[in-house]
Coordinates of C-alpha atoms in Angstrom, one line a residue:
X21 CA 158.6 80.4 120.4
X22 CA 162.4 80.6 119.9
X23 CA 163.9 77.2 119.1
X24 CA 164.4 75.2 122.3
X25 CA 162.3 77.5 124.5
X26 CA 160.6 75.4 127.2
X27 CA 157.2 76.1 128.7
X28 CA 159.1 76.7 132.0
X29 CA 161.2 79.4 130.3
X30 CA 158.1 80.9 128.7
X31 CA 156.4 81.0 132.2
X32 CA 159.5 82.9 133.4
X33 CA 158.8 85.5 130.8
X34 CA 155.2 85.8 131.9
X35 CA 156.4 86.1 135.6
X36 CA 158.7 89.0 134.6
X37 CA 155.8 90.7 132.8
X38 CA 153.7 90.3 135.9
X39 CA 156.5 91.9 137.9
X40 CA 157.3 94.8 135.5
X41 CA 153.8 95.4 134.1
X42 CA 155.0 97.0 130.8
X43 CA 153.0 99.8 129.2
X44 CA 153.4 98.1 125.9
X45 CA 155.2 95.1 124.3
X46 CA 156.0 94.7 120.7
X47 CA 155.6 91.0 119.9
X48 CA 155.8 88.6 117.1
X49 CA 156.0 84.8 116.8
X50 CA 159.5 83.6 116.0
X51 CA 160.0 82.5 112.4
X52 CA 163.2 81.0 111.0
X53 CA 165.2 83.3 108.8
X54 CA 167.4 81.8 106.0
X55 CA 171.2 81.7 106.8
X56 CA 170.7 82.1 110.5
X57 CA 172.0 79.5 112.9
X58 CA 168.6 79.2 114.8
X59 CA 166.8 78.3 111.5
X60 CA 168.9 75.1 111.4
X61 CA 168.3 73.9 114.9
X62 CA 166.4 70.7 115.4
X63 CA 164.3 71.9 118.4
X64 CA 161.9 74.2 116.5
X65 CA 158.7 75.1 118.4
X66 CA 155.4 74.0 116.8
X67 CA 153.3 76.7 115.2
X68 CA 150.3 76.0 117.4
X69 CA 152.6 76.5 120.5
X70 CA 154.0 79.7 119.1
X71 CA 150.6 81.0 118.4
X72 CA 149.3 80.1 121.9
X73 CA 152.3 81.7 123.6
X74 CA 152.0 84.9 121.5
X75 CA 148.3 85.0 122.4
X76 CA 149.0 84.7 126.2
X77 CA 151.7 87.4 126.1
X78 CA 149.4 89.8 124.2
X79 CA 146.5 89.1 126.5
X80 CA 148.6 89.8 129.6
X81 CA 150.1 93.0 128.1
X82 CA 146.5 94.3 127.4
X83 CA 145.5 93.7 131.0
X84 CA 148.6 95.6 132.3
X85 CA 148.2 98.4 129.8
X86 CA 144.6 98.9 130.7
X87 CA 145.5 98.9 134.4
X88 CA 148.3 101.5 133.8
X89 CA 146.1 103.7 131.7
X90 CA 143.2 103.6 134.2
X91 CA 145.5 105.3 136.8
X92 CA 145.5 108.4 134.5
X93 CA 141.7 109.0 134.8
X94 CA 141.0 112.5 136.0
X95 CA 144.6 113.6 136.0
X96 CA 145.9 116.7 134.1
X97 CA 148.9 115.7 132.0
X98 CA 151.2 117.5 129.6
X99 CA 150.8 116.4 126.0
X100 CA 153.1 117.3 123.1
X101 CA 150.8 117.7 120.2
X102 CA 151.8 115.8 117.1
X103 CA 149.1 115.4 114.5
X104 CA 145.4 115.6 113.6
X105 CA 143.4 112.5 114.4
X106 CA 142.5 111.3 110.9
X107 CA 139.5 109.4 112.2
X108 CA 138.1 112.4 114.0
X109 CA 139.3 115.6 112.3
X110 CA 138.2 117.8 115.2
X111 CA 140.7 116.0 117.4
X112 CA 144.4 116.2 117.6
X113 CA 146.7 113.7 119.4
X114 CA 150.1 113.7 121.0
X115 CA 152.0 111.9 123.7
X116 CA 152.4 112.4 127.4
X117 CA 155.9 112.5 129.0
X118 CA 155.5 108.8 129.5
X119 CA 154.6 108.1 125.8
X120 CA 150.9 107.6 126.2
X121 CA 149.0 108.5 123.1
X122 CA 146.4 111.1 124.1
X123 CA 143.5 112.4 121.9
X124 CA 141.5 115.6 122.5
X125 CA 139.6 118.3 120.6
X126 CA 141.8 121.0 119.2
X127 CA 143.0 122.8 116.1
X128 CA 146.1 121.2 114.7
X129 CA 147.2 124.4 113.0
X130 CA 147.3 126.2 116.3
X131 CA 148.6 123.4 118.5
X132 CA 151.0 121.3 116.5
X133 CA 154.4 121.2 118.2
X134 CA 153.0 122.8 121.4
X135 CA 152.8 121.3 124.8
X136 CA 149.3 121.5 126.3
X137 CA 147.6 120.4 129.6
X138 CA 144.9 117.8 129.1
X139 CA 142.5 116.5 131.7
X140 CA 142.0 112.7 131.1
X141 CA 138.3 111.7 130.7
X142 CA 138.6 108.3 129.1
X143 CA 141.2 105.5 129.4
X144 CA 141.4 102.8 126.8
X145 CA 143.9 100.0 126.7
X146 CA 146.5 101.8 124.6
X147 CA 145.4 105.4 124.6
X148 CA 143.8 108.2 126.6
X149 CA 141.2 110.8 125.7
X150 CA 140.6 114.1 127.4
X151 CA 139.9 117.8 127.3
X152 CA 142.5 120.5 126.8
X153 CA 142.8 122.7 129.9
X154 CA 145.4 125.1 128.7
X155 CA 148.5 125.5 126.6
X156 CA 151.4 124.7 128.9
X157 CA 153.8 127.5 129.8
X158 CA 157.3 127.3 128.1
X159 CA 160.1 126.3 130.5

């Protein structure tokens, strides 16, 4: 909803998203900021249009993220362990080499900072869950 953005331009953004299929997109509706040139432009986008466009972008990225995560099902991936899962204290989480957040059962005191191999059992829209196979060998 940047000032002056047409529906055609917005559709080009969606077309690019279809082509690239991003893992994740950080979005927000444009809002004018004081003392910025765009805040003074006459062709501001109506709030309902901004809200609709934001909804469409977020819906599309959820579809693409789910598709990309689903490809990980059954694979064994390396995960760098970061922290304990505060919602499930018996779990830890970390990220794959591609930045996918991955949860699995483990002891944070033993695993934090280590790279482990995890077999992916469940794929959610923005995260993976699995079972630790082994601590990865150091390179």
